PDB file of C-alpha atoms in Angstrom:
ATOM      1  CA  UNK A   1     124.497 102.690-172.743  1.00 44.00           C
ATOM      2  CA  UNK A   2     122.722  99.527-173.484  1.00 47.00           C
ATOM      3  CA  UNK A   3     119.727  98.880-174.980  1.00 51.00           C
ATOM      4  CA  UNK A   4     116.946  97.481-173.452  1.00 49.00           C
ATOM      5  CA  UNK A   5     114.552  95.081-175.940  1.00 52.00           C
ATOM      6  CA  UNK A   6     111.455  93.820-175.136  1.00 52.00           C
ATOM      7  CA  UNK A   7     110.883  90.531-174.929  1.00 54.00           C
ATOM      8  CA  UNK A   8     109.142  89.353-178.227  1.00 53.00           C
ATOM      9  CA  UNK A   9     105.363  88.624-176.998  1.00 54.00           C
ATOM     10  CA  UNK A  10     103.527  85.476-178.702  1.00 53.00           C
ATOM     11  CA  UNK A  11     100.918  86.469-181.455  1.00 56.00           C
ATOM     12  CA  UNK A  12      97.304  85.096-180.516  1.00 53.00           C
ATOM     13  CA  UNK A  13      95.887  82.754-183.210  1.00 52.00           C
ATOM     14  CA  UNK A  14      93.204  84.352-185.320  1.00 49.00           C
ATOM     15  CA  UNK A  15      89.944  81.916-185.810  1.00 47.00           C
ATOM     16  CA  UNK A  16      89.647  81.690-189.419  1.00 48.00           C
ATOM     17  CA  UNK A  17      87.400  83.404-190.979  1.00 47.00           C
ATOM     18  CA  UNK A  18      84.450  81.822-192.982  1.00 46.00           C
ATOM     19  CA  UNK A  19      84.676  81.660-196.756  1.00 48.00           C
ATOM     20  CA  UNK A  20      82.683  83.816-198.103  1.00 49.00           C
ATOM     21  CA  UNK A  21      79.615  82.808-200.146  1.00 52.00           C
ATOM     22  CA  UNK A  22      79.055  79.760-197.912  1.00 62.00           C
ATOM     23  CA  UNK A  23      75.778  78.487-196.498  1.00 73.00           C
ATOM     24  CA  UNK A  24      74.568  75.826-193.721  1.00 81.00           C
ATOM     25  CA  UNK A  25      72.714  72.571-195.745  1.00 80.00           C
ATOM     26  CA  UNK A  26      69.511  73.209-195.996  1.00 85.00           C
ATOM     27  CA  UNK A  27      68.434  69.569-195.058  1.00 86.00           C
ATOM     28  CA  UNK A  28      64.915  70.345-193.782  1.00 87.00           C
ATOM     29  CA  UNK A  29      62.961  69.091-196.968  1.00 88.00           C
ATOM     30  CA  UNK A  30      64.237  65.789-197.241  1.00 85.00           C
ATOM     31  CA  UNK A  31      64.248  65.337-193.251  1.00 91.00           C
ATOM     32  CA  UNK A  32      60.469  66.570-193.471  1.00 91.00           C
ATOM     33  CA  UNK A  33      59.817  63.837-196.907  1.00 88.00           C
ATOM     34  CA  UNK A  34      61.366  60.743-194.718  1.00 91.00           C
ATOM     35  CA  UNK A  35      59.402  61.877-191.608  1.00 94.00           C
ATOM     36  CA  UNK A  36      56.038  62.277-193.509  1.00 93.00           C
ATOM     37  CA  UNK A  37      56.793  59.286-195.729  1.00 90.00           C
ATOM     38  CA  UNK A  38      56.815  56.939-192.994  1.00 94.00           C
ATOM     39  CA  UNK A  39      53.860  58.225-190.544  1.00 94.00           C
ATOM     40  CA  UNK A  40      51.907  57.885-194.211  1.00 90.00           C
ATOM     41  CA  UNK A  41      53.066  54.504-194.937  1.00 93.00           C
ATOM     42  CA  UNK A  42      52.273  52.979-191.670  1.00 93.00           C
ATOM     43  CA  UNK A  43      48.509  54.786-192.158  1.00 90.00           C
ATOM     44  CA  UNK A  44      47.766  53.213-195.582  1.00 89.00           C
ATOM     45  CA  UNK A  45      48.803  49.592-193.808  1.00 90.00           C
ATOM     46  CA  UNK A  46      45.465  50.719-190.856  1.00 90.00           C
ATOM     47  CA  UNK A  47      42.194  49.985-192.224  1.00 83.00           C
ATOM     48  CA  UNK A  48      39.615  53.276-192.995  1.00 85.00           C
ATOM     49  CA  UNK A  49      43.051  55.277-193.208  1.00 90.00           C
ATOM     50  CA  UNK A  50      43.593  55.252-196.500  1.00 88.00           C
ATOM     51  CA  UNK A  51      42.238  59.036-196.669  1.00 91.00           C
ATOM     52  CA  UNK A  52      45.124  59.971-194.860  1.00 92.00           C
ATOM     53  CA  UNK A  53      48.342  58.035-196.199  1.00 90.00           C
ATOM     54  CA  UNK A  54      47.391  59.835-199.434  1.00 91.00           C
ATOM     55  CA  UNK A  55      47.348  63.397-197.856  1.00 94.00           C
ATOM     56  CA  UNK A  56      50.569  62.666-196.183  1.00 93.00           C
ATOM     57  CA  UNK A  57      52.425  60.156-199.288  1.00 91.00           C
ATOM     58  CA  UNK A  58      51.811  63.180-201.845  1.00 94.00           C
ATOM     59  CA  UNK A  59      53.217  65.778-199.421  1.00 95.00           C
ATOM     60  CA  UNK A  60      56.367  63.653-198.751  1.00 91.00           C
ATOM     61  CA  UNK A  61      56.767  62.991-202.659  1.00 92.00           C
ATOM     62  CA  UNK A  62      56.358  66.311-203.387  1.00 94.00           C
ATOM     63  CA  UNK A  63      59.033  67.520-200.736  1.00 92.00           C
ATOM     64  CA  UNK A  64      61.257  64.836-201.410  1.00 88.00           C
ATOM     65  CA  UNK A  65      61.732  65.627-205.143  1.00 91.00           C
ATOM     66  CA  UNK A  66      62.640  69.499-204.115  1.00 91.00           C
ATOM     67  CA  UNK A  67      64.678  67.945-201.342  1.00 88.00           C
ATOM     68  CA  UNK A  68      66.665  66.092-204.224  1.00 89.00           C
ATOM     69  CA  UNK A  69      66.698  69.362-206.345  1.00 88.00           C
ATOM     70  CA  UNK A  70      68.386  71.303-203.483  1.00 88.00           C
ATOM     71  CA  UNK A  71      70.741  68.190-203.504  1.00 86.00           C
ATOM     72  CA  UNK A  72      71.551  68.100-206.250  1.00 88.00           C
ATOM     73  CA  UNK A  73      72.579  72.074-206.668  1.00 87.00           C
ATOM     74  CA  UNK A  74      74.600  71.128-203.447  1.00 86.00           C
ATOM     75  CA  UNK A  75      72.586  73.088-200.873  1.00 87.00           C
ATOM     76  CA  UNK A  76      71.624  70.085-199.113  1.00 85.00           C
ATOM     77  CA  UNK A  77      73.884  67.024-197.848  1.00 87.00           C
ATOM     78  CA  UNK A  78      71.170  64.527-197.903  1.00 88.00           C
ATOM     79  CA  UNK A  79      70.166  63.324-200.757  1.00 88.00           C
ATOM     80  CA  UNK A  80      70.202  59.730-199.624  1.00 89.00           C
ATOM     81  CA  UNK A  81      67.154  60.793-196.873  1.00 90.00           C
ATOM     82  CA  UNK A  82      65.505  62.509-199.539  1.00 90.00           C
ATOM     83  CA  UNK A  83      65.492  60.024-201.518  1.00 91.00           C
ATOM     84  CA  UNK A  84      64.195  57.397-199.312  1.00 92.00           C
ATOM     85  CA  UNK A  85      61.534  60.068-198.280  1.00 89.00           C
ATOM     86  CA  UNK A  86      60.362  60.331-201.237  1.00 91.00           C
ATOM     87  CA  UNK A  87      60.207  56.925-201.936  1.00 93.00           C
ATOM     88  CA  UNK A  88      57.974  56.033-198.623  1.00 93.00           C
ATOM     89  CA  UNK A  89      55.969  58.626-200.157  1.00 91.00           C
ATOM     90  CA  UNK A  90      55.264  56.782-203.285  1.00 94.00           C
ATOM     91  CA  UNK A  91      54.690  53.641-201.313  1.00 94.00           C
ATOM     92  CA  UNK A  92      51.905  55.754-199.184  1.00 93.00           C
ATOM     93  CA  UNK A  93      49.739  56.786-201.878  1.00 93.00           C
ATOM     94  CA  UNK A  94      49.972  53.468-203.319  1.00 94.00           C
ATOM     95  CA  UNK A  95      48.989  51.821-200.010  1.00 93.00           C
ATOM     96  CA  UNK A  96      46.137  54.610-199.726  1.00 92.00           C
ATOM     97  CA  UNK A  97      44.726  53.516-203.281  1.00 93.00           C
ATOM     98  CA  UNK A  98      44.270  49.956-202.695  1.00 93.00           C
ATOM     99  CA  UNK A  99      43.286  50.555-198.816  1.00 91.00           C
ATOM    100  CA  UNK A 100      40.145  52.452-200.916  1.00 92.00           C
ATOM    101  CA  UNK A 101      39.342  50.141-203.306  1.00 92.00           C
ATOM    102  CA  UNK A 102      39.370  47.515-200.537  1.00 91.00           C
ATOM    103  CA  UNK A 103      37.172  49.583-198.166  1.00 90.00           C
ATOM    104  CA  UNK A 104      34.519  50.369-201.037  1.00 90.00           C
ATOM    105  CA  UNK A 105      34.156  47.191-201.928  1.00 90.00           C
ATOM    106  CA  UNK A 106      34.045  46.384-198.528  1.00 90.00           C
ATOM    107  CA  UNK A 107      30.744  48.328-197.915  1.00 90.00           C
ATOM    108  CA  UNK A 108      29.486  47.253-200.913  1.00 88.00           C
ATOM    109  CA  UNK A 109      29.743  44.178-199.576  1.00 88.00           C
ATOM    110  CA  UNK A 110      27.915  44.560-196.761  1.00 88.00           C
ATOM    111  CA  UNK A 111      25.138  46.438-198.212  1.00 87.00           C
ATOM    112  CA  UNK A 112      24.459  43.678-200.764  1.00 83.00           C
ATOM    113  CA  UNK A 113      24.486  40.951-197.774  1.00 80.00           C
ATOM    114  CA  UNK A 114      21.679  43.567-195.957  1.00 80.00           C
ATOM    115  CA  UNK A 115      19.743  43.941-199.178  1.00 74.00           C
ATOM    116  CA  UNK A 116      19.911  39.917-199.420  1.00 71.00           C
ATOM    117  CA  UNK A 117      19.073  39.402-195.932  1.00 67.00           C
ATOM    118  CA  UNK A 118      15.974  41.876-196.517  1.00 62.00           C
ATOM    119  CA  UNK A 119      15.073  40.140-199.601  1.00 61.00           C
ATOM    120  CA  UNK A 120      15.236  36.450-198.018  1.00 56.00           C
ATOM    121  CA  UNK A 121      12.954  36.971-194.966  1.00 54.00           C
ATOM    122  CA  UNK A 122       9.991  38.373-196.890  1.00 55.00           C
ATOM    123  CA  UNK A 123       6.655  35.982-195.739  1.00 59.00           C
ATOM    124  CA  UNK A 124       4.795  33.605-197.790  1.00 63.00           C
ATOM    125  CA  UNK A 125       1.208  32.853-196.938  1.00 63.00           C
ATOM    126  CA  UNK A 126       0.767  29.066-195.837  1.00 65.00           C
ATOM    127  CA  UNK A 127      -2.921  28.525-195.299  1.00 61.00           C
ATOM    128  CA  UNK A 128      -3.939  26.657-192.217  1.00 59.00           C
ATOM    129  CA  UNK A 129      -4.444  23.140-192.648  1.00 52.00           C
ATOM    130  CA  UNK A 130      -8.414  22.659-194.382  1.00 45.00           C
ATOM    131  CA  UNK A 131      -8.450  25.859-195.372  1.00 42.00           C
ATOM    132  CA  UNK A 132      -7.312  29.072-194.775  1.00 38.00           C
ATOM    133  CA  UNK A 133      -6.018  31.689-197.219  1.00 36.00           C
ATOM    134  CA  UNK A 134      -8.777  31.861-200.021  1.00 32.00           C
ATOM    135  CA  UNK A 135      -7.535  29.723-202.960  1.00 31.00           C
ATOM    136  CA  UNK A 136      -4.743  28.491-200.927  1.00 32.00           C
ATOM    137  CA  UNK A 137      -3.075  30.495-203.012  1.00 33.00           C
ATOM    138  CA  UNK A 138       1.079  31.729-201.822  1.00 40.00           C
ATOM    139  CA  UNK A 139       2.158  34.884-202.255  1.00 40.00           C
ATOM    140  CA  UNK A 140       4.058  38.280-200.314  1.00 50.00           C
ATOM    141  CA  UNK A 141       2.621  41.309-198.495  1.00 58.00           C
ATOM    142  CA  UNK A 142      -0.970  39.254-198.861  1.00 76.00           C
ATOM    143  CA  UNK A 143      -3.503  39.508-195.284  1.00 85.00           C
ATOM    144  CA  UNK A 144      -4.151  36.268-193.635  1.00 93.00           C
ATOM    145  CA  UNK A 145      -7.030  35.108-191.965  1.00 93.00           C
ATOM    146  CA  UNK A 146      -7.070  32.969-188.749  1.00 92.00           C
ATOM    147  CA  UNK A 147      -4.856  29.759-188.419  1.00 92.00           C
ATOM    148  CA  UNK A 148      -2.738  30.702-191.210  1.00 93.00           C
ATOM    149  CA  UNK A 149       0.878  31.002-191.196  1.00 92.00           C
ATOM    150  CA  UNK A 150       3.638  33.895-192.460  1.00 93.00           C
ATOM    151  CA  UNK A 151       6.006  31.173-193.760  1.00 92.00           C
ATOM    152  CA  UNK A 152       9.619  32.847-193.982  1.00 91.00           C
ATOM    153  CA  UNK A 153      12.475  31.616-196.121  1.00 89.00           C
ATOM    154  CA  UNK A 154      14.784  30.875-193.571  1.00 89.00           C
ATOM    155  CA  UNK A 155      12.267  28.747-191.707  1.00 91.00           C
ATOM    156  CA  UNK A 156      10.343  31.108-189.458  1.00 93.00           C
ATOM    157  CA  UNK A 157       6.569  30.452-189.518  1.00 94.00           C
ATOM    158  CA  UNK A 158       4.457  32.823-187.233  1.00 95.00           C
ATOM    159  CA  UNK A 159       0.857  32.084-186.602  1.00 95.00           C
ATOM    160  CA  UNK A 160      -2.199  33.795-185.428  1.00 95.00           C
ATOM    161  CA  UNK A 161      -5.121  31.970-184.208  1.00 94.00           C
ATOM    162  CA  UNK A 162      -8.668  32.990-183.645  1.00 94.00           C
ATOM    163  CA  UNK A 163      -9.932  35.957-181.405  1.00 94.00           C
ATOM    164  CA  UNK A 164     -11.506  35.005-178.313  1.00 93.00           C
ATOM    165  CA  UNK A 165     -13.573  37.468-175.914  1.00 93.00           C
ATOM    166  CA  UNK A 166     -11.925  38.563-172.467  1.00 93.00           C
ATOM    167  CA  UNK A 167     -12.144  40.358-169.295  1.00 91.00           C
ATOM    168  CA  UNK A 168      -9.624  42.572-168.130  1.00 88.00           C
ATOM    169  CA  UNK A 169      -9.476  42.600-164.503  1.00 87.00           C
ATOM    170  CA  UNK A 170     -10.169  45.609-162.761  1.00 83.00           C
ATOM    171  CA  UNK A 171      -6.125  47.017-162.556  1.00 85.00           C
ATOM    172  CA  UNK A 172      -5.843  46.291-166.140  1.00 88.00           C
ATOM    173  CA  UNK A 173      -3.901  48.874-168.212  1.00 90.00           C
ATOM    174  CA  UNK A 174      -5.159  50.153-171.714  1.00 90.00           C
ATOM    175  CA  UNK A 175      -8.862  48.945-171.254  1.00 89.00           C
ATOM    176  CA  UNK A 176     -11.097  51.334-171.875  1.00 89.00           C
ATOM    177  CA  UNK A 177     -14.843  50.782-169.899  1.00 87.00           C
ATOM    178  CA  UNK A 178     -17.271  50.543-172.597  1.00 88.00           C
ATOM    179  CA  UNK A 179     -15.249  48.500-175.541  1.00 92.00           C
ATOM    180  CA  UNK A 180     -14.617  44.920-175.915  1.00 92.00           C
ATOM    181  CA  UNK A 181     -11.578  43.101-175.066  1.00 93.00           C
ATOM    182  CA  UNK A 182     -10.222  40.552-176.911  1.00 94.00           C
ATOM    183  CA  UNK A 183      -7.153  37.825-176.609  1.00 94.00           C
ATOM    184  CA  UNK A 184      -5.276  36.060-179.634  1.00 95.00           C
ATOM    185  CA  UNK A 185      -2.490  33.147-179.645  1.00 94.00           C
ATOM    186  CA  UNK A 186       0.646  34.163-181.304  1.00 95.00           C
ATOM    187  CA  UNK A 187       2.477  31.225-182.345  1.00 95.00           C
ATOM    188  CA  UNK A 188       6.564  31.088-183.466  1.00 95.00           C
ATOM    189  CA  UNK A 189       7.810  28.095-184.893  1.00 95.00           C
ATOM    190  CA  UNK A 190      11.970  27.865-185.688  1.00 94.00           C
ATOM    191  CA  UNK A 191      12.050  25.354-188.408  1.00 93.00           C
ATOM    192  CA  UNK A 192      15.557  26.956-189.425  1.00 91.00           C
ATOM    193  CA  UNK A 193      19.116  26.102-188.639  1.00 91.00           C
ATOM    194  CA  UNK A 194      19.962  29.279-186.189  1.00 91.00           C
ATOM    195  CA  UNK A 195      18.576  29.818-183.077  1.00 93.00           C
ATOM    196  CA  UNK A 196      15.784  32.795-183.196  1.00 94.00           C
ATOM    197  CA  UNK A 197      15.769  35.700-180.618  1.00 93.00           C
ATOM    198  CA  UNK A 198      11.625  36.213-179.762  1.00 92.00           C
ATOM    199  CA  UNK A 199      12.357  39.371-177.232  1.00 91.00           C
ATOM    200  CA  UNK A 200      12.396  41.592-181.071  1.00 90.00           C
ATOM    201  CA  UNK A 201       9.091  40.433-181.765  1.00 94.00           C
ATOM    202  CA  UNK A 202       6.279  43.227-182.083  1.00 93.00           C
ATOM    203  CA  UNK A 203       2.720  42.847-182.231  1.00 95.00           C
ATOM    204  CA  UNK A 204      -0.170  45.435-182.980  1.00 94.00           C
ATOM    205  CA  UNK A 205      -3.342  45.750-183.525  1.00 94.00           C
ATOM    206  CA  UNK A 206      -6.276  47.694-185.741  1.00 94.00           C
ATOM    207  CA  UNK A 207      -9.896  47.451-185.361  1.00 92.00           C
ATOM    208  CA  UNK A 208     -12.952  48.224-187.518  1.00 88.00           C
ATOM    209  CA  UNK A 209     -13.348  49.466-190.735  1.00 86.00           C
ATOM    210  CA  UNK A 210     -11.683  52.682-190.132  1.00 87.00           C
ATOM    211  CA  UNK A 211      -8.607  50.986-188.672  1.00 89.00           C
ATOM    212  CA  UNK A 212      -8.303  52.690-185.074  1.00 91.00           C
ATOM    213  CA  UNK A 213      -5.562  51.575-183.001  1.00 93.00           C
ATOM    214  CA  UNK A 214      -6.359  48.562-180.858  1.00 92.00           C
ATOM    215  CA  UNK A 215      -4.495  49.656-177.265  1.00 93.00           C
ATOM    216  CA  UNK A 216      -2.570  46.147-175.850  1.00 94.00           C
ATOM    217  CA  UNK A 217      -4.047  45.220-172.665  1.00 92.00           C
ATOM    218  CA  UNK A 218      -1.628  44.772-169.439  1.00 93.00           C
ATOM    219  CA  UNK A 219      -2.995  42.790-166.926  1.00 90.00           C
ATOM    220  CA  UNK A 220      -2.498  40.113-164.032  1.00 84.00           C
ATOM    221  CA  UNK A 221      -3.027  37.128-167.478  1.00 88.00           C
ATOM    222  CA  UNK A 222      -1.817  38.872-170.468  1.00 89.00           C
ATOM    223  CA  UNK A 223       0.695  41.678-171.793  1.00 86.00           C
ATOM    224  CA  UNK A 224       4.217  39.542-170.872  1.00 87.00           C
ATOM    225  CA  UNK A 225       4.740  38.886-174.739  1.00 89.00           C
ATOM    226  CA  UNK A 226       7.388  36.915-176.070  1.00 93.00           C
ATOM    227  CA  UNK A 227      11.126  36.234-174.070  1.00 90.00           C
ATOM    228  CA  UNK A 228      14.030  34.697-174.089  1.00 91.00           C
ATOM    229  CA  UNK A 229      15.322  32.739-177.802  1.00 93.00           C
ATOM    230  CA  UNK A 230      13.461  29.602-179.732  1.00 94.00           C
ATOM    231  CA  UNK A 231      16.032  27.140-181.136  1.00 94.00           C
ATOM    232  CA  UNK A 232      15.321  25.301-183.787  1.00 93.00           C
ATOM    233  CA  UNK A 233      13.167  22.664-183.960  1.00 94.00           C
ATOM    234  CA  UNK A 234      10.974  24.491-181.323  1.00 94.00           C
ATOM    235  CA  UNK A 235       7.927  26.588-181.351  1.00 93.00           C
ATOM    236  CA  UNK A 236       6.983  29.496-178.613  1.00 94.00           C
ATOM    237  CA  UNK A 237       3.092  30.796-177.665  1.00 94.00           C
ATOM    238  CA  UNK A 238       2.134  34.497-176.217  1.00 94.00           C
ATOM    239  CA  UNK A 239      -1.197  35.403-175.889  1.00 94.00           C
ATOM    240  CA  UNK A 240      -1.914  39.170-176.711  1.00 95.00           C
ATOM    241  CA  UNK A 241      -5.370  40.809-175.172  1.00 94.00           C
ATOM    242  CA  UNK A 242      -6.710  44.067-177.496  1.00 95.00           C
ATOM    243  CA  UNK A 243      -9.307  46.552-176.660  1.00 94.00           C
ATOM    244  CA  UNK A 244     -11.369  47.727-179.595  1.00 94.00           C
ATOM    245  CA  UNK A 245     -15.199  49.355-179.773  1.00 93.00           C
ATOM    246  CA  UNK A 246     -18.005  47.885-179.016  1.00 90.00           C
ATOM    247  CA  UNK A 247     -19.345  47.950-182.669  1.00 91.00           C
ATOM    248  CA  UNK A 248     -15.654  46.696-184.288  1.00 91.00           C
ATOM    249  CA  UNK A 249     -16.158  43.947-186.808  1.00 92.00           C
ATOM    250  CA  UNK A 250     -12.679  42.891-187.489  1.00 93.00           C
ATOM    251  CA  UNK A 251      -9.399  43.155-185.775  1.00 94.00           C
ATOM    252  CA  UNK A 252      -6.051  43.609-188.057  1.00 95.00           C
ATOM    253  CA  UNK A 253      -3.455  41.884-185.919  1.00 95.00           C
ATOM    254  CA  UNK A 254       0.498  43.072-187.442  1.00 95.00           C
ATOM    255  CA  UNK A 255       3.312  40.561-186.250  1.00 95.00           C
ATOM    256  CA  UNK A 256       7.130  41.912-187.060  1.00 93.00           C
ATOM    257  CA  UNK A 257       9.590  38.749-185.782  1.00 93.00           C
ATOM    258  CA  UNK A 258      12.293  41.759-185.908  1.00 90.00           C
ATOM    259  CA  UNK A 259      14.376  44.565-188.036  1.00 87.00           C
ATOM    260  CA  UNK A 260      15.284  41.884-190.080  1.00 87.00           C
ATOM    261  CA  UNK A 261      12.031  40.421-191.522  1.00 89.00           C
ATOM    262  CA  UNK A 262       9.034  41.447-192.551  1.00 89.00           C
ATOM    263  CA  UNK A 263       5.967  41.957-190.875  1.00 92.00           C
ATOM    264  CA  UNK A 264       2.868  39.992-191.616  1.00 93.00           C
ATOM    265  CA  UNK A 265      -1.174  40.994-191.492  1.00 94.00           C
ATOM    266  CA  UNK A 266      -4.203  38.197-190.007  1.00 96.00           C
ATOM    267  CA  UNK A 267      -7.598  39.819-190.524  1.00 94.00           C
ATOM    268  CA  UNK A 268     -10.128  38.428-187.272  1.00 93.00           C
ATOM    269  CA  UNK A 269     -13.295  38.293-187.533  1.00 93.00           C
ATOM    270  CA  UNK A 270     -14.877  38.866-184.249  1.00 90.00           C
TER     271      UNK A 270
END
């Protein structure tokens, strides 16, 4: 009787099994330092975001130093990308320092050239010729009378001449029936070097001794006021019409050239 073996079957290879006390890398510090690092540096090379390359430079230096602590202790594999993280986040909040200094003294800047600008268009007086300004004397935030001149430093002179009486016609706007109406000459003169834009210009207008508002008169004659830009060398008229009471003695006429200058008084006698 013979004996019947079975045919020896193939063993299946076994995966092998993982070693035991093993973990993945834990790589997401320094991938998060290098990531941060350079969205930071390229902010602290844009101007006004200096605020934020420091936010983002210390958060990449701080997780690129416990990046290269887990590297070192060999539960991350890359220390080199740490490293560099941490690095770009140096370089960040360096960039975001100077990029502050640079933008503070970059306002300060500007607000000393304003305060300048402010300071260097303030009026003089310069009496009209034979006359004028009592004493003749020159001097800021002072009221003219008729003829003078508001002499500015960068060459600007306005003048205001003498009131003369008028009649509105009968579609004229801010004339009031019973007061007077009056007209006076505004005169600019550019005797700078820059051409001088005349559409900024404001006049207004008190009268008596109380100092009631004078309305502007807008008519078919009067009311355009000054357009367009003087260059220098040149001078530009606009005649202004006012209606004040009857009884008004005087009439305070306020000229402004702009934001940039100061505006200048002429007390009329009418």
């Amino acid at each position: 009787m013979s004996q019947y073996t079975q045919p020896h079957q193939p063993q299946q290879p076994y995966a092998p099994t993982q070693t035991p006390g093993t973990r993945p890398a834990r790589n997401g510090l320094g991938i998060s330092a290098l990531v941060l690092g350079i969205i930071g540096t390229v902010s602290g090379l844009i101007p006004f975001f200096f605020w934020l390359a420091g936010i983002l430079g210390l958060i990449a230096l701080i997780l690129g130093l416990a990046g290269r602590g887990r590297a070192k202790r060999g539960e991350a594999t890359n220390k080199g990308v740490t490293t560099f993280g941490a690095v770009l986040g140096l370089v960040s909040l360096i960039l975001s320092v100077v990029g502050a200094v640079l933008t503070f003294k970059a306002v300060d800047d500007v607000v000393t050239d304003i305060n300048k600008a402010v300071e260097d268009t303030s009026a003089s007086a310069k009496p009209a010729a034979g006359g004028g300004a009592a004493g003749g004397t020159e001097g800021k935030g002072e009221t003219l009378a008729a003829g003078d001149s508001a002499a500015y430093d960068d060459g600007l002179e306005v003048t205001v001449g003498d009131p003369a009486s008028y009649t509105a016609d009968e579609f004229a706007i801010g004339h009031t029936k019973g007061n007077s109406a009056y007209t006076v000459s505004v005169v600019i003169e550019n005797n700078g070097k820059e051409k001088f834009d005349a559409t900024l210009v404001s006049v207004d207008a008190r009268a008596g001794e109380d100092g009631v508002n004078a309305e502007q008169i807008f008519d078919g004659t009067v009311g355009e006021g000054f357009t367009g830009t003087v260059l220098p060398g040149k001078k530009v008229t606009a005649k202004y019409a006012f209606d004040v009471p009857a009884d008004a003695k005087n009439l305070t006429v306020e000229v402004g050239p702009g934001f940039e200058w100061d505006a200048s008084q002429w007390d009329l006698k009418l």
